[in-house]
Structure formats: C-alpha cells, structure tokens
GROMACS .gro file of C-alpha atoms in nm:
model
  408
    1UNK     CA    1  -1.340   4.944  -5.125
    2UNK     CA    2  -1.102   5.125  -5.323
    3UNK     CA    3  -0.939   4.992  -5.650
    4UNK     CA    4  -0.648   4.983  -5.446
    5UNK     CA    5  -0.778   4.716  -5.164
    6UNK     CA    6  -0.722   4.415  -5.176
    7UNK     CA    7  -0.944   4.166  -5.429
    8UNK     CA    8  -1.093   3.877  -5.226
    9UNK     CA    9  -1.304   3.607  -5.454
   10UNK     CA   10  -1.450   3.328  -5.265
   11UNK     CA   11  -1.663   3.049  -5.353
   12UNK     CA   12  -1.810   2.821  -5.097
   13UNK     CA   13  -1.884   2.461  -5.218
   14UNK     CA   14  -2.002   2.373  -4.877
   15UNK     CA   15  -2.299   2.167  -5.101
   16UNK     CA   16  -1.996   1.934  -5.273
   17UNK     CA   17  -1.936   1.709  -5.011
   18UNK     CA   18  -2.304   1.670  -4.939
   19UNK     CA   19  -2.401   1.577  -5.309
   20UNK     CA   20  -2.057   1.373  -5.332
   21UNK     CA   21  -2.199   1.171  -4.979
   22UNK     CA   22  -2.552   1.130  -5.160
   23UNK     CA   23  -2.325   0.987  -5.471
   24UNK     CA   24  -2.180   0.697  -5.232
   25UNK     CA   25  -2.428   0.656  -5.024
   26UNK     CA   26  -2.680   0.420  -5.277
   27UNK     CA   27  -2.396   0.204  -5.414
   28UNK     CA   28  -2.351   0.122  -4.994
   29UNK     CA   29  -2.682   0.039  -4.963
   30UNK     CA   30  -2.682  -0.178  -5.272
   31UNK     CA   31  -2.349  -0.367  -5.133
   32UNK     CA   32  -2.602  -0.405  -4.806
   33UNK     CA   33  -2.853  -0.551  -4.987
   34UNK     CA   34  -2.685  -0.816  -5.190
   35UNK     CA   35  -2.381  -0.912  -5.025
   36UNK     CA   36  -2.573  -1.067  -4.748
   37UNK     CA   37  -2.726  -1.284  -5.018
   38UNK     CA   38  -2.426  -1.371  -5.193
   39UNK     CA   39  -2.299  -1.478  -4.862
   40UNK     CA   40  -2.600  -1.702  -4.805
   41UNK     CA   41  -2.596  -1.846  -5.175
   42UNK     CA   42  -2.223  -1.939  -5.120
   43UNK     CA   43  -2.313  -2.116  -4.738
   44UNK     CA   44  -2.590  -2.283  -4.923
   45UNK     CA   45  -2.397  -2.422  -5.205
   46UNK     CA   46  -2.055  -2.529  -4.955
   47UNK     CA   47  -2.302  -2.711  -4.805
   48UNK     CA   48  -2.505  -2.887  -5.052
   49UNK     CA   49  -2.123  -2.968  -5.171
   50UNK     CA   50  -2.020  -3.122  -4.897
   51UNK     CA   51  -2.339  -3.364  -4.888
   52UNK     CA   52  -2.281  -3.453  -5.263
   53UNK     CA   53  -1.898  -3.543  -5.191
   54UNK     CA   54  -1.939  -3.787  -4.878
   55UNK     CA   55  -2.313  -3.947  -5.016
   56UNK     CA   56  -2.293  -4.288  -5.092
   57UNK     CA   57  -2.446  -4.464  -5.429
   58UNK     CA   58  -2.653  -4.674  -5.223
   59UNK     CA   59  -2.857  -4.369  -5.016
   60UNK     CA   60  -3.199  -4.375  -4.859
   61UNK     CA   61  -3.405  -4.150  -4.948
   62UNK     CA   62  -3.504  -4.013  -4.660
   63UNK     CA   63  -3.153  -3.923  -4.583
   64UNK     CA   64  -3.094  -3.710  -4.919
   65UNK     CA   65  -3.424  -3.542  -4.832
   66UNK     CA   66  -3.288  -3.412  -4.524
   67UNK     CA   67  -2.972  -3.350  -4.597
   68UNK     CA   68  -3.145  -3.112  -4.898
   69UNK     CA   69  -3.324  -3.011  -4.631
   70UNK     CA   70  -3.058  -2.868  -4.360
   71UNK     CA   71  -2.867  -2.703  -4.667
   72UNK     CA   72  -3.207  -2.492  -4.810
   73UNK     CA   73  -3.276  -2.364  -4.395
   74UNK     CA   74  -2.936  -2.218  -4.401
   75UNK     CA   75  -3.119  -1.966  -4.650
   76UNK     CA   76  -3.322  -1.863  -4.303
   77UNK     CA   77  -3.032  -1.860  -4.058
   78UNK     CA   78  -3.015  -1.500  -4.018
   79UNK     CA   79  -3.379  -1.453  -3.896
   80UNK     CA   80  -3.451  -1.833  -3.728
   81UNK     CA   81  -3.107  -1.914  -3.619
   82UNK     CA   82  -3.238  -2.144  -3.375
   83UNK     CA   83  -3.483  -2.300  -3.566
   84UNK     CA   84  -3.260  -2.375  -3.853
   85UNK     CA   85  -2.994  -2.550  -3.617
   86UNK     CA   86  -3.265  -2.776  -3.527
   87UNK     CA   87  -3.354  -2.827  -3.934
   88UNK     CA   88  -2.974  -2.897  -3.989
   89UNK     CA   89  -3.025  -3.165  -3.708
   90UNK     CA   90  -3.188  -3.460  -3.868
   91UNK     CA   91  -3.008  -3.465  -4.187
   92UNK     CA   92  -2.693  -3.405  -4.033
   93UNK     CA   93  -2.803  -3.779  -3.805
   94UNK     CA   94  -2.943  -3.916  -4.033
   95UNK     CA   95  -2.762  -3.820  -4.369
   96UNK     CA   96  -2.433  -3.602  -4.479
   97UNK     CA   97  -2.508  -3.235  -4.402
   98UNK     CA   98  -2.218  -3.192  -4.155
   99UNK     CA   99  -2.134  -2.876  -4.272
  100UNK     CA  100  -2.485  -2.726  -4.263
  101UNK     CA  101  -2.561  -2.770  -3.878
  102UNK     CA  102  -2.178  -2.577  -3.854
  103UNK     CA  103  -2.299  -2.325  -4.044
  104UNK     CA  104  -2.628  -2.279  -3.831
  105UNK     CA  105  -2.471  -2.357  -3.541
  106UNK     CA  106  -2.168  -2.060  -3.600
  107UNK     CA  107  -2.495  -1.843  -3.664
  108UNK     CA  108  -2.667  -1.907  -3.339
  109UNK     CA  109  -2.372  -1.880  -3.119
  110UNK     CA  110  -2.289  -1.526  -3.334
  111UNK     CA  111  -2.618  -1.388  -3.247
  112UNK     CA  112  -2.719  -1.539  -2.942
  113UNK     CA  113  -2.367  -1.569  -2.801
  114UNK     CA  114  -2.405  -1.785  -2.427
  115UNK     CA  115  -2.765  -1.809  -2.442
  116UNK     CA  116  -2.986  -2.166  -2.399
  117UNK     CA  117  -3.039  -2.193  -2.716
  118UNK     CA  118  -2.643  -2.223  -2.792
  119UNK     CA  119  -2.574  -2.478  -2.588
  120UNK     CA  120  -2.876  -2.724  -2.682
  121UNK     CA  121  -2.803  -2.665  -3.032
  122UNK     CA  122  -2.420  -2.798  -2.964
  123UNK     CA  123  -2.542  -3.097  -2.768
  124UNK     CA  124  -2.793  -3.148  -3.070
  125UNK     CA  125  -2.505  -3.090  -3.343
  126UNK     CA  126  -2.279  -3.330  -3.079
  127UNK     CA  127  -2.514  -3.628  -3.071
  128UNK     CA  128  -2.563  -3.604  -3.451
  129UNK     CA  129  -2.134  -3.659  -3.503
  130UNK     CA  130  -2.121  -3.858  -3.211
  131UNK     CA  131  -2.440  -4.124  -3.294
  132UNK     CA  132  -2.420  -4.351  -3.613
  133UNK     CA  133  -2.707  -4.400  -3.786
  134UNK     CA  134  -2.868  -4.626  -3.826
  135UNK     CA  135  -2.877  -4.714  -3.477
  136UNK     CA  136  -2.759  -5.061  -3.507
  137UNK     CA  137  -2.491  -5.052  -3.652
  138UNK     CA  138  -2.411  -4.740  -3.357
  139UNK     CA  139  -2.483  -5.028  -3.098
  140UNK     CA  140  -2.220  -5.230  -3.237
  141UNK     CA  141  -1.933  -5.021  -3.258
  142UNK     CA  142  -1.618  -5.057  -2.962
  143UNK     CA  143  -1.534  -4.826  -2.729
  144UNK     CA  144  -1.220  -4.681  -2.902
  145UNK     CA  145  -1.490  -4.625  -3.202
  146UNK     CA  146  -1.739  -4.410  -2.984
  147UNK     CA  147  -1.481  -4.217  -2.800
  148UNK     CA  148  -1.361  -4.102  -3.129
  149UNK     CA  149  -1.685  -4.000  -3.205
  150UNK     CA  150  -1.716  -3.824  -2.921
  151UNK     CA  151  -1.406  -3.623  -2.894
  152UNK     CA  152  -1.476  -3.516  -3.285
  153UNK     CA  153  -1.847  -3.457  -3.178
  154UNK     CA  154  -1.675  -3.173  -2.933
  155UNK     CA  155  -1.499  -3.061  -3.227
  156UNK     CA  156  -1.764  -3.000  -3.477
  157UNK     CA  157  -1.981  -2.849  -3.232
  158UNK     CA  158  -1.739  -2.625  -3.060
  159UNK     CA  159  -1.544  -2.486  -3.353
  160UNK     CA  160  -1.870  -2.288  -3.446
  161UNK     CA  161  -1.945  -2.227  -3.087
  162UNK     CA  162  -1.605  -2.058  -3.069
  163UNK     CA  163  -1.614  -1.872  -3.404
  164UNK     CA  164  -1.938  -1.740  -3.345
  165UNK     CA  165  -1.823  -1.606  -2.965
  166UNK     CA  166  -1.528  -1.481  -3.112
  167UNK     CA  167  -1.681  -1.295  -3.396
  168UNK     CA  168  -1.973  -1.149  -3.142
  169UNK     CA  169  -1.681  -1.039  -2.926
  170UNK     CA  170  -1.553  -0.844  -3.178
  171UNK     CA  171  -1.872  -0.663  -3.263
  172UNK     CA  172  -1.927  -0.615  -2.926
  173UNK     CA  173  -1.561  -0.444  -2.909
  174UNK     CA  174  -1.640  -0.228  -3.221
  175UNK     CA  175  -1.913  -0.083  -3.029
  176UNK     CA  176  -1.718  -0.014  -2.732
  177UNK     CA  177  -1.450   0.143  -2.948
  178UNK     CA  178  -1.750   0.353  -3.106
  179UNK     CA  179  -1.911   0.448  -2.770
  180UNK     CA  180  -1.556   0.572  -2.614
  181UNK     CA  181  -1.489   0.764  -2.928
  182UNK     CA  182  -1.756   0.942  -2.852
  183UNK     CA  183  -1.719   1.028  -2.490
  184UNK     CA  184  -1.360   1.129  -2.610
  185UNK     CA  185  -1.507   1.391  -2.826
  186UNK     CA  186  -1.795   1.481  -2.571
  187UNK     CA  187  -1.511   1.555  -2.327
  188UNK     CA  188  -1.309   1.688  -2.619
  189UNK     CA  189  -1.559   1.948  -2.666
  190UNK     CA  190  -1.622   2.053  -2.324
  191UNK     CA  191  -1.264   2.080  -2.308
  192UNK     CA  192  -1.244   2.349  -2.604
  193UNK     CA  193  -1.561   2.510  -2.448
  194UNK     CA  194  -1.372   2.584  -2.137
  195UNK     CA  195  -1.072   2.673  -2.314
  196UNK     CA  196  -1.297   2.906  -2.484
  197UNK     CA  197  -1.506   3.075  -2.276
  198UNK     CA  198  -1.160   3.196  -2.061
  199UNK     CA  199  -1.031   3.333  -2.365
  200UNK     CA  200  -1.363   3.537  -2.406
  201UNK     CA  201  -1.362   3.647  -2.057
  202UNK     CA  202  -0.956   3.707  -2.097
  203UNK     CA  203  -1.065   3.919  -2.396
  204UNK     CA  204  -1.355   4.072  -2.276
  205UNK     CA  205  -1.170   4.204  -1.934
  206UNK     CA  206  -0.875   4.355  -2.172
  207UNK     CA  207  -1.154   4.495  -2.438
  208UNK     CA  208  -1.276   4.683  -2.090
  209UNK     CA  209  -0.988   4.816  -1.939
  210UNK     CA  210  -0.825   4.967  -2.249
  211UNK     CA  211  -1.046   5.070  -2.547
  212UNK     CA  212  -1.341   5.177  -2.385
  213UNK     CA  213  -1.102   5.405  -2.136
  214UNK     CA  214  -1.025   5.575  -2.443
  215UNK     CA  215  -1.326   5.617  -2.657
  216UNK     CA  216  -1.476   5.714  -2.330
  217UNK     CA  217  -1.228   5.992  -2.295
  218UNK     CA  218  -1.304   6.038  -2.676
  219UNK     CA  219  -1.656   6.084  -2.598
  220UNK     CA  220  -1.577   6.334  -2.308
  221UNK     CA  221  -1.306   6.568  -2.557
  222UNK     CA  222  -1.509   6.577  -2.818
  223UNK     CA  223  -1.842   6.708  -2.592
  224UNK     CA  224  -1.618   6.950  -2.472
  225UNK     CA  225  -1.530   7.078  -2.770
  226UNK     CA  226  -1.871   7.053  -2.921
  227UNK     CA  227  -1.991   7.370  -2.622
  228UNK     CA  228  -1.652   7.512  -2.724
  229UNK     CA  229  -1.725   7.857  -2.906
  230UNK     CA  230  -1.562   7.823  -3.250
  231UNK     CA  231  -1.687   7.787  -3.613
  232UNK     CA  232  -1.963   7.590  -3.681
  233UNK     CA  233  -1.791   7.315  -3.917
  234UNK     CA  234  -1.572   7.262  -3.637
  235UNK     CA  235  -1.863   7.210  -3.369
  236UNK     CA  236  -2.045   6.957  -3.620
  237UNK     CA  237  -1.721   6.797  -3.602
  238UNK     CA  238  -1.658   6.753  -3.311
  239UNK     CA  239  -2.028   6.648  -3.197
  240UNK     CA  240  -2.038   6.374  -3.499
  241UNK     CA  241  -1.711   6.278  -3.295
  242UNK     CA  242  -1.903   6.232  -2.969
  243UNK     CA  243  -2.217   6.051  -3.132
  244UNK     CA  244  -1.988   5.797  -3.317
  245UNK     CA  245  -1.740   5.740  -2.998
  246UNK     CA  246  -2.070   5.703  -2.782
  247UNK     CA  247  -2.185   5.441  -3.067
  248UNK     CA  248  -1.927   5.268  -3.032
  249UNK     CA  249  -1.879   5.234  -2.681
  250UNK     CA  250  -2.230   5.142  -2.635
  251UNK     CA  251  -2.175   4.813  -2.911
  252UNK     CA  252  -1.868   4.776  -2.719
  253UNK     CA  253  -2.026   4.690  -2.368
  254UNK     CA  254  -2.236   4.482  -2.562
  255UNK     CA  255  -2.006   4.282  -2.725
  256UNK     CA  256  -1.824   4.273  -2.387
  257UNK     CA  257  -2.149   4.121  -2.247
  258UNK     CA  258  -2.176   3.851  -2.501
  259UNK     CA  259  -1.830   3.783  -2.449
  260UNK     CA  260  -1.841   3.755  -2.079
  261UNK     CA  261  -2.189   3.538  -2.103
  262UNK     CA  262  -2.059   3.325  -2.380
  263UNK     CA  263  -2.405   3.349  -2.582
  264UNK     CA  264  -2.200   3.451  -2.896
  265UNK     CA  265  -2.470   3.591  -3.152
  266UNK     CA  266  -2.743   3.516  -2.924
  267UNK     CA  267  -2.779   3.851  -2.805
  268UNK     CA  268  -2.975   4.147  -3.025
  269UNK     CA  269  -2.798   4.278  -3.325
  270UNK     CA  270  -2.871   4.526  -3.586
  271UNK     CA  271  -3.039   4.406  -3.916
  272UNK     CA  272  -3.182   4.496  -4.205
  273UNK     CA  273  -3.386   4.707  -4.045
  274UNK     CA  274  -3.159   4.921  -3.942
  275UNK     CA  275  -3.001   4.992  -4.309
  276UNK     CA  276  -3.194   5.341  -4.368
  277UNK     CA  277  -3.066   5.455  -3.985
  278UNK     CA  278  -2.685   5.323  -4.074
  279UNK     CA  279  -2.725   5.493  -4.403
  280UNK     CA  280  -2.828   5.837  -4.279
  281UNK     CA  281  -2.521   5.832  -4.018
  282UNK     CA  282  -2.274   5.731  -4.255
  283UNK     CA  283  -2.078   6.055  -4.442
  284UNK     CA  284  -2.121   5.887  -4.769
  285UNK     CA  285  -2.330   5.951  -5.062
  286UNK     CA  286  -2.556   5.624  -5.069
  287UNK     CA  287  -2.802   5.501  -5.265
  288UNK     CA  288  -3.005   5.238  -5.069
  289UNK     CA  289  -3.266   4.974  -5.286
  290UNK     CA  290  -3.412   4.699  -5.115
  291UNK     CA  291  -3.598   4.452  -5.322
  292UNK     CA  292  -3.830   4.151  -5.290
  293UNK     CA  293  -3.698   4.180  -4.940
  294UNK     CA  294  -3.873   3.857  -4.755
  295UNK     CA  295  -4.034   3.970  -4.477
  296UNK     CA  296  -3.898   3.718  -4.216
  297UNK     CA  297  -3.528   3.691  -4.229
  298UNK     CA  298  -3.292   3.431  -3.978
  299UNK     CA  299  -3.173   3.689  -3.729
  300UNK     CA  300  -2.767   3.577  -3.849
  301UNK     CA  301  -2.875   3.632  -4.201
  302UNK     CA  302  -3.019   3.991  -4.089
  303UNK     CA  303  -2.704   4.073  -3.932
  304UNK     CA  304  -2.443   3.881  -4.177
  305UNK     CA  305  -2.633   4.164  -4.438
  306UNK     CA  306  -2.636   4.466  -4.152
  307UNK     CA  307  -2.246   4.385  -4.137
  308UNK     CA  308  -2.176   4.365  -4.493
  309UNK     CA  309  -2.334   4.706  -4.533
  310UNK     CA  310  -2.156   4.860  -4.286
  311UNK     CA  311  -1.771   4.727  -4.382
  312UNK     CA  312  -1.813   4.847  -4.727
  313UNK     CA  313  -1.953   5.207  -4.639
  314UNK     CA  314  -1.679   5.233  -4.346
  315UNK     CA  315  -1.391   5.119  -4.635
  316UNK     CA  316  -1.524   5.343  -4.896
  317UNK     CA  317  -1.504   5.672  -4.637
  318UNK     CA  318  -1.187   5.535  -4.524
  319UNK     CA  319  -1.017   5.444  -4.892
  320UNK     CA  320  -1.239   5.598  -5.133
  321UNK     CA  321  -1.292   5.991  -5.033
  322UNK     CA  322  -1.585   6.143  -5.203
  323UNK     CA  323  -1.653   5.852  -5.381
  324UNK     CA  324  -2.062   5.800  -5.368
  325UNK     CA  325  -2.200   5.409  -5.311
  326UNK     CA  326  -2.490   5.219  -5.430
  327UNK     CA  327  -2.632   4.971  -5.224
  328UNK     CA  328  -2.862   4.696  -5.334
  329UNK     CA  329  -3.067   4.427  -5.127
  330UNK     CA  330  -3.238   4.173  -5.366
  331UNK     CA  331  -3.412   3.856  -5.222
  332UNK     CA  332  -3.427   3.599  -5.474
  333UNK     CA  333  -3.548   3.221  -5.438
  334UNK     CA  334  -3.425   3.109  -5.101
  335UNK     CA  335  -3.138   3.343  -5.153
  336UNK     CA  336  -3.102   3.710  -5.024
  337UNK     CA  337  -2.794   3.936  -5.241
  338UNK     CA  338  -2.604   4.178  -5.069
  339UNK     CA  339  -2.440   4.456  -5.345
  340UNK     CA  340  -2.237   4.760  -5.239
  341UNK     CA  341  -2.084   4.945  -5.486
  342UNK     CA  342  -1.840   5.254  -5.540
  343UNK     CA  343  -1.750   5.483  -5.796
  344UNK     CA  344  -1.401   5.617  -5.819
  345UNK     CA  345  -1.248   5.864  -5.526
  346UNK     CA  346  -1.281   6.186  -5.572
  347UNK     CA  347  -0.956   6.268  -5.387
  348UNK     CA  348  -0.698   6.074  -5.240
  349UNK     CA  349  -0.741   5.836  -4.984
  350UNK     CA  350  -0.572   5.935  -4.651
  351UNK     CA  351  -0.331   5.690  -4.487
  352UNK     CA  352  -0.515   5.519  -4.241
  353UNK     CA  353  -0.469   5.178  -4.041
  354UNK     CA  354  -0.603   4.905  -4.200
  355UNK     CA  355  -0.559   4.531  -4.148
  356UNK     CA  356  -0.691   4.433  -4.440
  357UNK     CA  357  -0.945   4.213  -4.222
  358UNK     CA  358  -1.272   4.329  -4.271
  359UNK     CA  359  -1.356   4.180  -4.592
  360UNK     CA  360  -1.202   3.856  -4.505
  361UNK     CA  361  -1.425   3.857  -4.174
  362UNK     CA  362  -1.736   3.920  -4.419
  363UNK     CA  363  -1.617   3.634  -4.669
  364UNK     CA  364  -1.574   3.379  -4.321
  365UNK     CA  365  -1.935   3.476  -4.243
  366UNK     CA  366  -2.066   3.421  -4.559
  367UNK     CA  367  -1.875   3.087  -4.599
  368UNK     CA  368  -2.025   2.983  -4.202
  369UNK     CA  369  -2.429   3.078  -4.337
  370UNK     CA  370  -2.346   2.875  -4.654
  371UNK     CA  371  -2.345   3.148  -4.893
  372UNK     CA  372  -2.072   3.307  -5.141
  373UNK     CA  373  -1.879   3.618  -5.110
  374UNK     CA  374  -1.712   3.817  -5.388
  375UNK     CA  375  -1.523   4.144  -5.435
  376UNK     CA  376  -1.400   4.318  -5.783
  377UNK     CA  377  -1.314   4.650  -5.924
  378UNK     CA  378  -1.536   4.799  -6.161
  379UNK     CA  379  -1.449   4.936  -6.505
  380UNK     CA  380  -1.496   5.315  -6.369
  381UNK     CA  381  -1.265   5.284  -6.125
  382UNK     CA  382  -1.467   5.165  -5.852
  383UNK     CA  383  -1.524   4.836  -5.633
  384UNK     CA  384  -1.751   4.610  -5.580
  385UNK     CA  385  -1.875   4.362  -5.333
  386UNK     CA  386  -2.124   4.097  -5.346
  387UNK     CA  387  -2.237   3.858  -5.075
  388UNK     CA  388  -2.494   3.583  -5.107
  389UNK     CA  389  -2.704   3.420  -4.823
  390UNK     CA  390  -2.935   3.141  -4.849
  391UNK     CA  391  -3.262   3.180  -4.683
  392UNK     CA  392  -3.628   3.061  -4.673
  393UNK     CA  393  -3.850   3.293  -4.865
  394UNK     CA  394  -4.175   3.389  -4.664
  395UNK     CA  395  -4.334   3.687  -4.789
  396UNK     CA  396  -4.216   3.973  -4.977
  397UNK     CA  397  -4.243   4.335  -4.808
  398UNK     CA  398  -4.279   4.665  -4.932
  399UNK     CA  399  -3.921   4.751  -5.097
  400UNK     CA  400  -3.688   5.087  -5.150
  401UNK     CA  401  -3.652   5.129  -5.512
  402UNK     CA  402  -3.439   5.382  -5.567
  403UNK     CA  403  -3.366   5.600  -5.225
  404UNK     CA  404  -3.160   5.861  -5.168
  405UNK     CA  405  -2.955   5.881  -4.846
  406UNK     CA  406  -2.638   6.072  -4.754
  407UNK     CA  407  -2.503   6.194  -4.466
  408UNK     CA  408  -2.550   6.582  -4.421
   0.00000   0.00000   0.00000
C-alpha cells in the first residue's frame, strides 16, 4: 500500500463481448428470415423458367394452368412438402413443370427422409415422366419409346430422392458431431474436476502438516511468554502474538476443510459485517465509513469486500509504518465501492516477505464478480485502492459516517 508497491490498474470489459454478441446477433436473425425466401423466390422462378422454355405455341390451357400451378406450391414446400409434391403432379403430367415436382420432391425426401410419403411421391413424379399425355398418343408409342421413359422416369424421381437423403444425412451428422462435442466436454470437465479436487486434497494435506505445526507452536511460545513476568509492552506483545496465530490457525482448518470437501466458497466467510471487528484488531489507525450500504449483499460480494479490506490494512502495517488509513464502503446503483486509502509512512517500512500477490488476487476476484479493480498513489504520498462490485440494490441500512477505529 505503500508508494513503493507495485501499481496494478485493471479494467474488466467482461460486458464487451456480451454487447458485441447482441450487435451480431439481429443481422443473423435477419439473414434467417429472408434468405429462406430468397431461396424460395429463386425455386419458384427456375421453375416457372423451365415451363416457359419447353411450352409449345399451340398449349392447352389447362396445361399452362397447372404447370403455373406446381411452380406457385413450391412457395409452400417447406410447411406441406407432401402436399405440394402432389400439386407439382398434374402439371408436371399433364403440362411442363418437370422441374417443380424435383423441387418438391428433393423437399419431401429432405424432411421426411424414408418415410411413405417419399416413396408415393417418386412413383407419382415417375408416372408423370414416364406417361405421355395425352393418353393416346402414350398408347401408341413402341417399346424402345416407353422404356426410355421409364429408365428417365427413375432418374427424375430418384435424383431428388437421393439429394434430399443425402442432405438429411448430413444434418443428421451435424447433430451427432454436436451431441459428441458435448459429451467430450461433459467428460472433459469431470476430468478437470478430478484433477482438481486431488490437487485440493494434495494441498490441503501439505497446508496441515507444515504451517499449522508451526503457527501452532507459535500459538504455544507466544502464551508462554504472555504468563512470562516481564514488562508490560512486551506481554501485550506477545499475547497479540497468540490471538493473531490462534486466528489464523482457526481460518486455516477452515480453509483446509473447504479444500478437503471441495465446496470452494460455499462454506461461511467473513463479510461486511465483520469490518468494525477486523478494524478494531488491526494496529492501524483506520477510519471506517460505510454508506448507502444495501442491506442484503451476495455472500461472494460480502466477502470479495471483507478481503479487500483486509489486504490493504495488512499491506499498509506491513509497507507503510505509522501511516493511518481511511476506509470507505459506498453502495451505489447496483454497484457497491470498496476505497482504502493511506497517507504517507511515518517511518520506514521494514523488509518483509512479500510476493507481490495480494493485490493481484483482489484484482482476479474483482475481474471473476464482474467488477473493476484499481490501485494509485496519492499526491501526499500515499496509496490508494479501489474495487468495484456489481450488485442488486435492496434496501439501504443504517451507515458509519465517519468512525473512528484503531487498534490500541
């Protein structure tokens, strides 16, 4: 917390790539809309093409009424596949619309695959290539003439047939793909779970076995010493020693516990709450303010705020001796703002270990809840550290303007 620490500024745009998918997202659902319609348009006009190419001068019109006809059901060939093969049917016998009982016919086989209704439409689509109308001048063709007819019959009704299988075999492949994709991650996941929860209970068995051995012979020196006859600074000493050590090793067993049980922040933590209580046991000079405080706040909120609080007092005893800190809690809208601040030491810092860690485990925390993190000198010499969490507002409860708290 000193000027001398290291400056960490962080900002989370965790919101970017949320707006920037909201950006995409209505030109997709336009392309949705009208490119099924552009496709139907186009099969409509190919069609109506392909009757106006082959029609003879001399027509009947009956048969350019049904042709007109099989090419204008195409526009219903998503929703009545079946019943728009069997429109396609009587112009295609009786006039030119060839390519419009395809078209219906690829449709129905692509959505009903090897259903019924495939394989009447194909003998339907069949008999209209394979039978001349009108039917006289069918009756007198030769042999050689009908099976021509036939074996191009097979054609025009299986080339759909076999476009429309292949195409529904291919969706139905995509979805496969999709469906092992996700067992692959399912499994990935309980894979990483496993691989986690022995690291915790690696961790946990090693957190055991060699620091709470010693701050439980920390504990044990320093109430010793405390009963010790000497001066009185030194017994205060020693018995803040013992409180902190026992502190600690109590949140240590917990931690352990969470570890072992894998429940990660499932367990009780401190909060807000608990500010005046860290306050009073810290040997700084604070000044705690809570504002517009909501009364109901998410429990990792409470504690992301409980943490931040306690990192910057522990950094300003540690790097900052005799320096006095101002903490301020202000709920906004849907927001609550963590401030600690520092003046300048009053004497200078003793080496200790340091890591450099803390604050960047504060700024990950902040960046997990979806809020911001910041950290600055000030002009006087101090530091400063900011931390912003989103939350839902509730209610407001009564707030610390202005409270005095040091350590004694």
């Amino acid at each position: 917390m000193s000027t001398e620490g290291l400056s960490i500024g962080i900002r989370v745009g965790a919101g970017r790539t949320g707006e920037r998918a909201n950006l995409i997202r209505p030109v997709r659902l336009r392309r949705e809309t009208w490119m099924p319609l552009v496709v139907d348009a186009t099969a409509i006009m190919l069609a109506g093409l392909d009757v106006w190419l082959v029609i003879p001068e001399k027509a009947q019109p009956y048969s350019l009424y049904l042709s007109a006809l099989a090419c204008l059901a195409l526009a219903f060939r998503r929703w009545l596949p079946f019943v728009v093969v069997l429109a396609t049917v009587p112009g295609f016998l009786t006039g030119w619309s060839q390519l419009a009982a395809m078209i219906a016919l690829g449709m129905l086989a692509t959505r009903k695959q090897t259903h019924w209704q495939v394989w009447l439409g194909a003998a339907l689509v069949w008999a209209g290539r394979f039978i001349q109308w009108p039917l006289p001048d069918f009756a007198q063709l030769s042999w050689r003439e009908h099976a021509i007819d036939a074996i191009y019959g097979v054609l025009v009704a299986g080339m759909p047939i076999a476009i429309g299988l292949l195409i529904g075999a291919r969706a139905e492949l995509a979805q496969r793909l999709g469906e092992l994709a996700v067992s692959r991650e399912a499994e990935r996941r309980l894979r990483d779970d496993a691989v986690r929860a022995e690291e915790r209970a690696r961790l946990a068995r090693e957190m055991h076995d060699m620091v709470s051995h010693d701050i439980t012979l920390i504990a044990m020196q320093a109430g010793a010493l405390a009963v010790t006859p000497g001066t009185d600074d030194a017994q205060r000493t020693a018995q803040v020693i013992r409180q902190l050590s026992t502190r600690t090793l109590e949140d240590l067993r917990s931690l352990v516990g969470l570890l072992r049980s894998g429940a990660g922040d499932e367990g009780p933590q401190p909060g807000i709450g608990e500010l005046g209580q860290l306050v009073r046991d810290s040997e700084v000079r604070v000044r705690l303010s809570l504002e517009k405080v909501p009364e109901q706040l998410p429990r990792n909120v409470s504690a992301a705020a409980y943490r931040t609080v306690q990192e910057c007092l522990t950094n300003v005893r540690k790097h900052a001796p005799g320096a006095a800190a101002t903490v301020l809690v202000v709920g906004g809208e849907n927001t609550l703002t963590v401030e600690v601040s520092n003046d300048r030491p009053r004497s200078p810092a003793a080496p200790l270990p340091s890591g450099g860690h803390g604050l960047t485990g504060l700024a990950e925390r902040a960046r997990l809840l979806g809020g911001g993190f910041d950290t600055e000198p000030t002009e006087d010499g101090g530091f400063r550290v900011r931390a912003t969490y989103p939350v839902e507002v509730v209610g407001n409860k009564p707030t610390t303007n202005g409270q005095e708290m040091a350590h004694p």
